[in-house]
Amino acid sequence: MKKSTLLKITAIASLVIIAVLGSVYGYISVRDYIKVKRDAEALDTARQFLKDNRPGKAFELLKVRDQGITGNQQQWLHLELDVLEHIGNADRLRYLYDRNPGIFSGHEAASIMVARSMLATRDFEEFTTLRSSWQQIKSRPESWFALDIDALIVQGEVEKAIEKLQDSSLEGEADAVRLTRLALLTSNLQEAWGYLERAFRIAPKNPDVRSFRAQILERMGKRDMARVEYVAAHLTDTSNPLYRDQLAEFYRRYDRLDLAVQTWAQDLDDRSADFIWLKALFWSKVATPTSLDSATPSDLYGALAPLVMYLQDLPQEAFWDEGVVKKYALNTRGFLEQRQEIYWLRILQAIKDDREQQAYELLLSHPFKRSSWNPDIEQALEQVLAYRLEQPQPVDAQGFFSRKGPASGKHQLFGQLDRLTTAQVPEPALRNLLQSKAIFPAIFMAGGWREAALQLRAHENLSDTFPDWFAYGIAQSIRFNRGAEQALHFIEKQKQTSHVRLLKGELLLASGKLEAGMEQLELLSGSDSAIGFRAAWLLTLAYLDMNEVAKARGTLAKQPQLGKSITGQEIKARIALAEGRPDDADSIYTSLKTTSPEAMAWLAKKAYRAKEWETAREMTMALQKQYPDRMQLRANLNAIDEAELEDTARTEGTE
């Protein structure tokens, strides 16, 4: 080959190589440019999510971004601190601090969370180092002051903490933090309440102050007033899941599971904490079903997110499913030690699958004895399973101390089972129930876990040999969870006891079948019993709604117990009003003004219209004393004050 030809070939080959390499490097350069551009766009999007109070969405972008792009690394890191602070992920913040403490400069809220984490793990040396770095530069003096006090408490120096609290004072609303700490450390409830009253005057909109007031009032036994404060704390900061959870847990403690579920489930979205999602799903499954939008993994953040997705994916009829557990790779042992939801769901599934020995063993190994969500249900299950498995009744000190004391609202089944453990022979109806699997839905129904009871039911028709209260209770559970029509369908198949017939009459009225319902109640209304009393009361109200005043009066006359009661007197006043006899109604209501809320309300309204301000105020305040959580009554008092001022000004202007 000629030399000139070889040179030409070499030159052409070189050009080809250069062109190829150029296109490759050009491709890489364009690809990198696109990646960097997308990273910057993702950063802007994440910042906007945080600005819109959607930290969960921002956190999802943080998790999926390409860590290999280093150009915006510091900006992403600072954003992550802000996001973690918003979602309350102290564990991740602590992890980042341990690796790069310098990055926390300028992130005071995140630093406070890390400091709290250090106190929780008793890392006092690290706490002191972090605390000193914020000694001179701080915009939240009350938060650091509270940390200093808590550090003394954690280290056992309670007296020193109290002394520091008493000797210090903070400016303005910040002093509420000091006063609430004093209240918490004071054993005397009246003294503690005094501190909280001072804190309330300083910072009436501080949710912590309202929350602590609620806790003290609850300990004092002032339940209705405590509810007002729990509600106020939640409404003051609806984005804080802790105040929402406190209110819901308050309802749960007093067996208002419908309100608890409603509180947990309200406005669930990608900003909601994982434990709020979990509780809403669990209690909807065992107590009161509620409509929940489906969460996606990107909606959730926190360690409980897999458990939330697991519960959401469970079939409606299942409480626990090992196949779904494997799908989400749940750490069952870890969750079992931390979450009561898992404990109860596994017991329910074992009972549903007739694995009674396994259910019994789970009960005996319960790690939450002192804080059981329902000691009555738990104790009853132990008693029944021991009876059915012919095991000795377990004696458990922790369970004993957590058990609820006698209460008028407690279901009779629990008392009957307690007597059973003292070697008393059960009566035939209870014995028949104990020997049947129907005892398990009976226990959950008695404890107020209506949905669990309905899911455990094996048959639509209950045996006539069971206690009469069982069919009535299941029918009520169906009524509240499925509606009156389904409850009627169920009740038609049961033994027609007087209780069942009374409920049937109520359900017919609730379903709009007035004639059939009133006919049913008419048959019971003359009975000299509690059933006759309620039947007559329902019947008179139905007649009044239909403007059948004479029939209402006749029904009342046939039921002597109702006629003599406060309820009966109220009905007489309504009849008088319906017949155009307001003076007679006024006379009846006046005689009831210290005992009947209906009378108080009527007299207050009458006085307001007559401009008798003192009487209107007196009656409204009497109502408020009975119902301290009714916000409308506070509004009514304000309206009375304003109307009186206007009336006085008008009167003075005409003189």
XYZ file of C-alpha atoms in Angstrom:
655
model
C 0.000 0.000 0.000
C 1.295 3.394 -0.871
C 2.447 5.607 1.942
C 0.081 8.414 0.886
C -2.871 6.038 0.904
C -1.952 4.762 4.383
C -1.764 8.302 5.679
C -5.205 9.045 4.261
C -6.700 5.965 5.918
C -5.065 6.833 9.229
C -6.359 10.389 9.049
C -9.879 9.243 8.245
C -9.789 6.692 11.096
C -8.623 9.382 13.495
C -11.449 11.634 12.430
C -13.938 8.808 12.939
C -12.553 8.092 16.412
C -12.671 11.778 17.301
C -16.236 12.028 16.016
C -17.316 8.940 17.962
C -15.612 10.080 21.139
C -17.040 13.530 20.682
C -20.541 12.162 20.323
C -20.089 9.937 23.401
C -18.745 12.718 25.535
C -21.357 15.017 24.127
C -24.040 12.511 25.069
C -22.615 12.193 28.590
C -22.420 15.956 28.917
C -26.051 16.388 27.821
C -27.175 13.567 30.103
C -25.345 15.125 33.060
C -26.825 18.503 32.232
C -30.323 17.013 32.206
C -29.707 15.229 35.513
C -28.409 18.402 37.162
C -31.341 20.386 35.770
C -33.841 17.815 37.055
C -32.111 17.793 40.438
C -32.483 21.572 40.669
C -36.154 21.320 39.662
C -36.717 18.596 42.270
C -35.089 20.831 44.877
C -37.458 23.679 44.001
C -40.431 21.298 44.080
C -39.412 19.923 47.483
C -39.045 23.453 48.838
C -42.523 24.300 47.562
C -43.963 21.164 49.185
C -42.467 22.268 52.497
C -43.775 25.791 52.017
C -47.246 24.310 51.395
C -46.980 22.354 54.668
C -46.606 19.028 52.870
C -43.359 17.751 54.404
C -44.210 14.129 53.590
C -44.076 14.869 49.857
C -40.817 16.774 50.284
C -39.378 13.857 52.249
C -40.300 11.470 49.426
C -38.274 13.566 46.964
C -35.374 13.558 49.411
C -35.435 9.770 49.525
C -35.400 9.245 45.744
C -32.999 11.968 44.571
C -29.726 10.963 42.894
C -27.061 11.212 45.606
C -24.368 11.256 42.916
C -25.249 14.821 41.916
C -23.142 16.952 44.234
C -23.849 20.450 42.974
C -26.834 21.078 45.261
C -25.718 18.735 48.042
C -25.551 21.390 50.778
C -28.907 22.882 49.796
C -30.525 19.438 49.875
C -28.977 18.768 53.271
C -30.296 22.019 54.753
C -33.702 21.279 53.244
C -33.634 17.800 54.779
C -33.084 19.302 58.232
C -36.111 21.557 57.744
C -38.242 18.653 56.498
C -37.195 16.344 59.326
C -37.966 19.059 61.844
C -41.465 19.470 60.354
C -42.271 15.751 60.392
C -40.705 15.223 63.817
C -38.157 12.609 62.741
C -35.735 13.022 65.649
C -33.930 9.733 64.913
C -32.833 10.835 61.438
C -31.859 14.277 62.758
C -29.713 12.646 65.428
C -28.080 10.455 62.776
C -27.197 13.509 60.673
C -25.957 15.455 63.685
C -23.612 12.666 64.751
C -22.011 12.761 61.295
C -22.014 16.496 60.627
C -22.854 18.666 63.664
C -21.677 21.825 61.899
C -24.540 21.706 59.406
C -27.018 22.341 62.269
C -25.791 25.906 62.710
C -28.792 28.061 61.851
C -31.285 25.221 62.415
C -32.455 25.974 65.944
C -35.667 23.916 65.943
C -33.825 20.857 64.606
C -31.080 21.363 67.212
C -33.697 21.446 69.978
C -35.121 18.145 68.722
C -31.646 16.581 68.697
C -31.027 17.888 72.222
C -34.267 16.237 73.387
C -33.161 12.999 71.745
C -29.885 13.207 73.665
C -31.750 13.642 76.944
C -33.930 10.633 76.106
C -30.812 8.486 75.592
C -29.033 10.120 78.570
C -26.117 11.366 76.447
C -25.443 14.264 78.807
C -21.959 15.086 77.521
C -23.190 15.487 73.940
C -26.212 17.421 75.204
C -23.944 19.876 77.027
C -21.823 20.390 73.902
C -24.859 21.056 71.714
C -26.458 23.256 74.367
C -23.355 25.422 74.705
C -23.217 26.003 70.945
C -26.574 27.806 71.206
C -25.805 29.656 74.435
C -25.470 33.094 72.825
C -27.512 32.747 69.624
C -31.095 31.708 70.197
C -34.559 32.892 69.197
C -36.443 30.404 71.369
C -35.271 31.059 74.946
C -38.294 29.291 76.422
C -37.484 26.050 74.559
C -33.871 26.034 75.755
C -34.998 26.920 79.275
C -37.408 23.963 79.216
C -34.563 21.731 78.015
C -32.362 22.890 80.902
C -35.131 22.057 83.370
C -35.784 18.682 81.764
C -32.058 17.888 81.859
C -32.064 18.445 85.628
C -35.145 16.228 86.010
C -33.677 13.413 83.901
C -30.524 13.522 86.030
C -32.600 13.207 89.210
C -32.161 16.793 90.382
C -35.873 17.575 90.727
C -35.476 19.924 93.694
C -32.864 21.909 91.795
C -35.229 22.074 88.810
C -38.063 23.408 90.993
C -35.712 25.958 92.571
C -34.574 27.157 89.132
C -38.186 27.413 87.975
C -39.209 29.421 91.022
C -36.196 31.761 90.834
C -36.516 32.463 87.103
C -38.954 34.324 84.920
C -39.257 34.658 81.163
C -40.615 37.578 79.214
C -44.214 37.710 78.051
C -45.882 34.560 76.786
C -42.618 32.621 77.110
C -43.156 32.522 80.885
C -46.052 30.124 80.279
C -43.412 27.437 79.605
C -41.938 27.962 83.075
C -45.337 27.920 84.769
C -46.448 24.724 83.010
C -43.236 22.997 84.129
C -43.924 24.096 87.710
C -47.451 22.710 87.437
C -46.138 19.350 86.230
C -43.632 19.093 89.095
C -46.160 20.054 91.778
C -47.855 17.165 93.562
C -50.655 19.355 94.938
C -53.355 19.519 92.254
C -54.805 22.814 93.480
C -51.373 24.437 93.448
C -50.681 22.974 90.007
C -53.968 24.394 88.757
C -52.968 27.811 90.101
C -49.785 27.755 88.013
C -51.760 26.750 84.938
C -54.296 29.526 85.509
C -51.429 32.040 85.524
C -50.001 30.450 82.377
C -53.424 30.648 80.736
C -53.758 34.355 81.515
C -50.332 34.973 79.960
C -50.776 32.756 76.888
C -54.432 31.721 76.383
C -53.691 30.393 72.884
C -50.678 28.302 73.862
C -51.654 24.680 73.047
C -49.292 23.275 75.693
C -51.022 25.322 78.385
C -54.453 24.079 77.257
C -53.144 20.508 77.073
C -51.707 20.588 80.606
C -54.908 22.171 81.928
C -56.828 19.286 80.365
C -54.592 16.714 82.057
C -54.936 18.349 85.486
C -58.721 18.675 85.129
C -58.969 15.027 84.118
C -56.962 14.008 87.194
C -59.355 16.115 89.292
C -62.294 14.170 87.851
C -63.689 17.183 85.946
C -64.146 15.265 82.721
C -66.340 17.708 80.784
C -64.050 20.642 81.553
C -61.031 18.524 80.581
C -62.647 17.806 77.218
C -62.988 21.545 76.568
C -59.251 21.999 77.120
C -58.246 18.988 74.988
C -60.427 20.309 72.163
C -58.965 23.814 72.551
C -55.381 22.492 72.433
C -56.155 20.580 69.232
C -57.954 23.481 67.545
C -55.147 25.884 68.463
C -52.686 23.785 66.454
C -54.542 21.344 64.204
C -51.351 20.455 62.319
C -49.717 19.010 65.441
C -50.537 15.277 65.615
C -49.822 15.104 69.358
C -52.760 17.355 70.293
C -55.065 15.450 67.925
C -53.928 12.189 69.491
C -54.410 13.515 73.037
C -58.027 14.407 72.279
C -58.723 11.067 70.597
C -57.085 9.144 73.451
C -59.229 11.084 75.926
C -62.328 9.879 74.084
C -60.942 6.327 74.005
C -60.305 6.264 77.759
C -63.965 7.046 78.383
C -65.315 4.565 75.820
C -66.362 7.183 73.251
C -64.757 5.218 70.470
C -66.946 6.795 67.797
C -65.555 10.244 68.633
C -62.027 8.859 68.986
C -62.115 7.325 65.497
C -63.633 10.500 64.080
C -60.815 12.578 65.622
C -58.031 10.324 64.324
C -59.578 9.965 60.868
C -60.451 13.606 60.232
C -58.521 15.231 57.359
C -56.001 12.404 56.934
C -53.575 13.228 54.126
C -49.880 13.212 53.257
C -49.220 15.661 56.106
C -50.594 13.267 58.739
C -48.230 11.412 61.054
C -47.855 7.661 60.609
C -49.171 6.843 64.098
C -52.368 8.831 63.415
C -52.938 6.793 60.236
C -52.278 3.592 62.184
C -54.738 4.370 64.972
C -57.435 5.477 62.535
C -57.121 2.213 60.598
C -56.972 -0.004 63.683
C -59.934 1.492 65.536
C -61.967 1.639 62.345
C -61.353 -2.109 62.031
C -62.290 -3.092 65.597
C -64.708 -0.419 66.831
C -66.450 1.936 64.414
C -65.899 1.715 60.641
C -65.133 5.003 58.973
C -64.414 5.981 55.395
C -60.686 6.519 54.841
C -58.945 7.503 51.631
C -56.210 5.068 50.652
C -52.685 6.130 51.514
C -49.790 5.584 49.133
C -46.187 5.017 50.239
C -45.386 8.579 49.188
C -48.103 9.861 51.562
C -46.427 8.323 54.594
C -43.287 8.967 56.556
C -41.941 7.419 59.735
C -41.093 3.953 61.021
C -44.754 2.883 61.137
C -45.391 3.475 57.417
C -45.052 -0.254 56.467
C -47.500 -1.171 59.217
C -49.990 1.407 57.933
C -49.751 0.007 54.398
C -50.142 -3.524 55.786
C -53.335 -2.673 57.681
C -54.725 -0.871 54.674
C -54.141 -3.921 52.456
C -55.742 -6.409 54.860
C -58.984 -7.945 53.572
C -62.009 -6.556 55.392
C -62.772 -9.898 57.037
C -59.186 -10.470 58.253
C -57.432 -9.142 61.336
C -53.984 -10.599 60.603
C -52.480 -12.193 57.503
C -48.961 -13.652 57.446
C -48.889 -13.446 53.654
C -49.393 -9.686 53.742
C -46.842 -9.476 56.578
C -44.210 -11.001 54.267
C -45.195 -8.638 51.454
C -44.293 -5.644 53.595
C -41.394 -7.368 55.395
C -42.783 -6.293 58.757
C -40.613 -6.656 61.825
C -43.379 -8.430 63.723
C -41.376 -8.954 66.890
C -40.297 -5.321 67.064
C -43.793 -4.000 66.422
C -45.327 -6.516 68.832
C -43.230 -5.096 71.647
C -44.088 -1.510 70.726
C -47.635 -1.445 69.377
C -50.815 -2.728 70.987
C -52.511 -2.742 67.593
C -50.466 -5.801 66.580
C -51.155 -7.571 69.851
C -54.928 -7.198 69.543
C -55.066 -8.021 65.826
C -53.162 -11.271 66.326
C -55.445 -12.292 69.198
C -58.546 -11.531 67.142
C -57.264 -13.568 64.196
C -56.342 -16.497 66.448
C -59.857 -16.479 67.917
C -61.425 -16.233 64.467
C -59.348 -19.214 63.283
C -60.315 -21.305 66.363
C -56.701 -21.251 67.609
C -57.704 -20.681 71.218
C -54.481 -22.013 72.756
C -52.452 -19.521 70.727
C -54.772 -16.683 71.731
C -54.394 -17.686 75.380
C -50.592 -17.711 75.138
C -50.601 -14.277 73.497
C -52.743 -12.931 76.315
C -50.417 -14.291 78.978
C -47.394 -12.666 77.319
C -48.994 -9.244 76.843
C -46.271 -6.572 77.271
C -48.817 -3.794 77.917
C -50.586 -5.064 81.038
C -50.481 -1.749 82.896
C -51.575 0.268 79.877
C -54.035 -2.094 78.206
C -56.509 -0.354 75.938
C -59.296 -2.468 77.398
C -58.470 -4.354 80.617
C -62.070 -5.626 80.841
C -61.908 -7.346 77.448
C -58.448 -8.686 78.159
C -59.385 -10.091 81.574
C -62.593 -11.606 80.205
C -60.689 -13.341 77.390
C -58.229 -14.807 79.893
C -61.071 -16.050 82.100
C -63.041 -17.565 79.223
C -60.063 -19.198 77.514
C -58.854 -20.652 80.816
C -62.371 -22.037 81.355
C -62.653 -23.478 77.829
C -59.089 -24.880 77.773
C -59.452 -26.183 81.342
C -56.447 -24.160 82.467
C -56.008 -22.662 85.953
C -57.059 -19.039 86.138
C -53.893 -16.906 85.822
C -53.050 -14.498 88.636
C -51.334 -11.434 87.247
C -50.493 -8.510 89.527
C -49.909 -6.053 86.703
C -53.189 -6.941 85.041
C -54.955 -6.695 88.402
C -53.774 -3.154 88.993
C -54.675 -2.010 85.466
C -58.225 -3.388 85.665
C -61.032 -0.894 85.753
C -62.947 -0.661 88.999
C -66.703 -1.202 89.328
C -68.651 1.260 87.227
C -72.321 1.723 86.495
C -71.627 1.732 82.760
C -69.785 -1.593 82.777
C -71.496 -4.460 80.941
C -73.018 -7.165 83.114
C -71.024 -9.903 81.353
C -67.792 -8.794 83.040
C -69.318 -9.057 86.506
C -70.727 -12.500 85.695
C -67.287 -13.705 84.563
C -65.659 -12.315 87.716
C -68.072 -14.335 89.821
C -67.263 -17.375 87.708
C -63.600 -17.208 88.819
C -64.680 -17.494 92.463
C -65.898 -21.044 91.749
C -69.551 -20.062 91.419
C -71.489 -22.266 89.014
C -72.642 -20.196 86.015
C -76.342 -19.940 85.374
C -77.543 -22.082 82.432
C -77.759 -19.246 79.883
C -74.211 -18.065 80.628
C -72.919 -21.643 80.630
C -74.430 -22.195 77.180
C -72.707 -19.053 75.937
C -69.367 -20.059 77.490
C -69.474 -23.408 75.736
C -70.111 -21.737 72.375
C -67.726 -19.733 70.186
C -70.322 -16.978 70.420
C -68.774 -16.025 73.770
C -65.982 -14.194 71.923
C -68.143 -11.735 69.980
C -70.099 -11.319 73.215
C -66.932 -10.204 75.041
C -65.921 -7.675 72.387
C -69.485 -6.399 72.115
C -69.617 -5.945 75.906
C -66.340 -3.999 75.786
C -67.568 -1.629 73.083
C -65.450 -3.032 70.227
C -68.503 -3.411 68.024
C -66.854 -4.105 64.677
C -64.636 -6.829 66.135
C -67.755 -8.440 67.617
C -69.574 -8.353 64.286
C -66.589 -9.771 62.378
C -66.286 -12.666 64.867
C -69.954 -13.621 64.528
C -70.285 -17.048 62.959
C -74.084 -17.221 62.604
C -76.938 -14.824 61.897
C -79.309 -16.703 64.213
C -78.310 -16.738 67.888
C -79.375 -19.592 70.122
C -82.476 -18.988 72.226
C -80.562 -20.489 75.153
C -78.086 -17.570 75.337
C -78.604 -14.642 77.763
C -81.222 -12.175 76.527
C -78.758 -9.269 76.511
C -76.622 -10.902 73.802
C -79.050 -10.589 70.878
C -79.953 -7.066 71.998
C -76.279 -6.020 72.123
C -75.431 -7.492 68.724
C -78.491 -5.806 67.217
C -77.351 -2.457 68.621
C -73.856 -3.046 67.239
C -75.315 -3.710 63.784
C -77.501 -0.621 64.134
C -74.576 1.717 64.844
C -72.119 0.106 62.418
C -74.388 -1.041 59.567
C -77.606 0.933 59.932
C -81.157 0.405 61.176
C -82.299 -1.684 58.188
C -79.643 -4.375 58.698
C -80.297 -4.372 62.433
C -83.996 -4.958 61.746
C -83.142 -7.825 59.401
C -81.070 -9.418 62.168
C -83.565 -8.812 64.959
C -86.434 -10.471 63.101
C -84.572 -13.800 63.380
C -83.997 -13.654 67.144
C -86.051 -14.679 70.134
C -88.581 -11.891 70.683
C -87.830 -10.875 74.260
C -89.215 -7.606 75.617
C -85.826 -5.897 75.147
C -85.637 -7.064 71.547
C -89.200 -5.934 70.862
C -88.447 -2.502 72.326
C -85.392 -2.165 70.111
C -87.436 -3.358 67.141
C -89.886 -0.511 67.745
C -87.024 2.013 67.899
C -85.488 0.641 64.719
C -88.783 0.783 62.855
C -89.148 4.451 63.830
C -85.547 5.148 62.795
C -86.211 3.459 59.434
C -89.214 5.682 58.775
C -91.742 2.861 59.338
C -93.706 4.951 61.825
C -96.959 3.001 61.913
C -95.270 -0.368 62.496
C -92.880 1.118 65.039
C -95.592 2.858 67.028
C -97.704 -0.294 66.985
C -94.765 -2.226 68.458
C -94.151 0.399 71.159
C -97.855 0.615 71.999
C -97.800 -3.043 73.081
C -95.004 -2.300 75.574
C -95.855 1.217 76.742
C -98.226 0.215 79.532
C -95.765 -2.100 81.289
C -94.748 -0.937 84.769
C -91.049 -1.411 84.017
C -88.003 0.296 82.525
C -89.028 -1.125 79.145
C -92.533 0.301 79.472
C -91.043 3.651 80.531
C -88.844 3.921 77.436
C -91.541 2.639 75.082
C -94.022 5.228 76.380
C -91.416 8.002 76.160
C -90.588 7.143 72.527
C -94.271 6.855 71.687
C -95.221 10.241 73.186
C -92.370 11.935 71.309
C -93.512 10.292 68.072
C -97.097 11.462 68.643
C -95.908 15.015 69.373
C -93.838 15.020 66.171
C -97.003 14.019 64.291
C -99.010 16.680 66.178
C -101.189 13.929 67.687
C -101.281 15.753 71.024
C -104.255 13.893 72.518
C -102.630 10.511 71.845
C -99.392 11.744 73.404
C -101.325 12.786 76.539
C -103.132 9.448 76.626
C -99.892 7.452 76.362
C -98.347 9.508 79.167
C -101.367 8.901 81.387
C -101.057 5.107 80.926
C -97.445 5.073 82.129
C -97.313 6.186 85.795
C -93.527 5.906 86.118
C -93.013 8.216 83.155
C -95.637 10.707 84.318
C -93.936 11.169 87.707
C -90.432 11.556 86.303
C -88.621 14.714 85.212
C -88.774 13.381 81.643
C -92.537 13.005 81.955
C -92.920 16.530 83.329
C -90.945 17.849 80.360
C -93.343 16.022 78.031
C -96.310 17.566 79.889
C -94.788 21.010 79.270
C -94.380 20.221 75.560
C -98.002 19.041 75.405
C -99.115 22.293 77.066
C -97.204 24.323 74.491
C -98.666 22.233 71.650
C -102.173 22.887 73.023
C -101.589 26.645 73.264
C -101.207 26.794 77.060
C -97.867 28.630 77.509
C -98.654 29.658 81.099
C -99.072 26.010 82.105
C -95.830 25.126 80.327
C -94.088 28.010 82.100
C -95.365 26.786 85.452
C -94.064 23.252 84.796
C -90.679 24.433 83.540
C -90.303 26.818 86.491
C -90.839 23.909 88.894
C -88.043 22.036 87.079
C -85.557 24.913 86.745
C -82.967 23.336 89.062
C -83.214 19.780 87.710
C -84.097 19.873 84.008
C -81.721 21.163 81.297
C -84.715 21.451 78.966
C -86.460 23.708 81.493
C -83.315 25.819 81.955
C -83.003 26.309 78.192
C -86.681 27.253 77.798
C -86.620 29.712 80.711
C -83.360 31.284 79.477
C -84.835 31.797 76.009
C -88.052 33.240 77.432
C -86.142 35.632 79.703
C -83.911 36.780 76.831
C -86.919 37.652 74.698
C -88.480 39.506 77.639
C -85.170 41.368 78.261
C -84.958 39.875 81.751
C -81.175 39.749 81.558
C -80.402 38.452 85.037
C -82.763 35.488 84.678
C -81.461 34.733 81.181
C -77.896 34.829 82.505
C -78.744 32.718 85.581
C -80.403 29.960 83.542
C -77.654 29.929 80.898
C -74.959 29.692 83.584
C -76.874 26.828 85.226
C -76.846 25.034 81.870
C -73.154 25.774 81.406
C -72.412 24.210 84.792
C -73.964 20.960 83.579
C -72.457 21.145 80.084
C -69.122 23.012 80.348
C -68.024 21.728 76.935
C -70.939 23.315 75.027
C -69.380 26.267 73.219
C -72.817 27.577 72.210
C -73.614 28.340 75.853
C -70.554 30.595 76.076
C -71.709 32.329 72.917
C -75.195 32.729 74.452
C -73.724 34.415 77.547
C -71.825 36.846 75.336
C -75.018 37.536 73.380
C -76.882 38.276 76.636
C -74.145 40.701 77.749
C -74.158 42.496 74.385
C -77.958 42.711 74.271
C -78.056 44.100 77.818
C -75.470 46.781 76.946
C -77.426 47.790 73.843
C -80.672 47.862 75.824
C -79.098 49.982 78.568
C -77.607 52.414 76.041
C -80.947 52.684 74.236
C -82.778 53.319 77.508
C -80.284 55.973 78.621
C -80.495 57.629 75.217
C -84.245 58.140 75.502
C -84.086 59.665 78.992
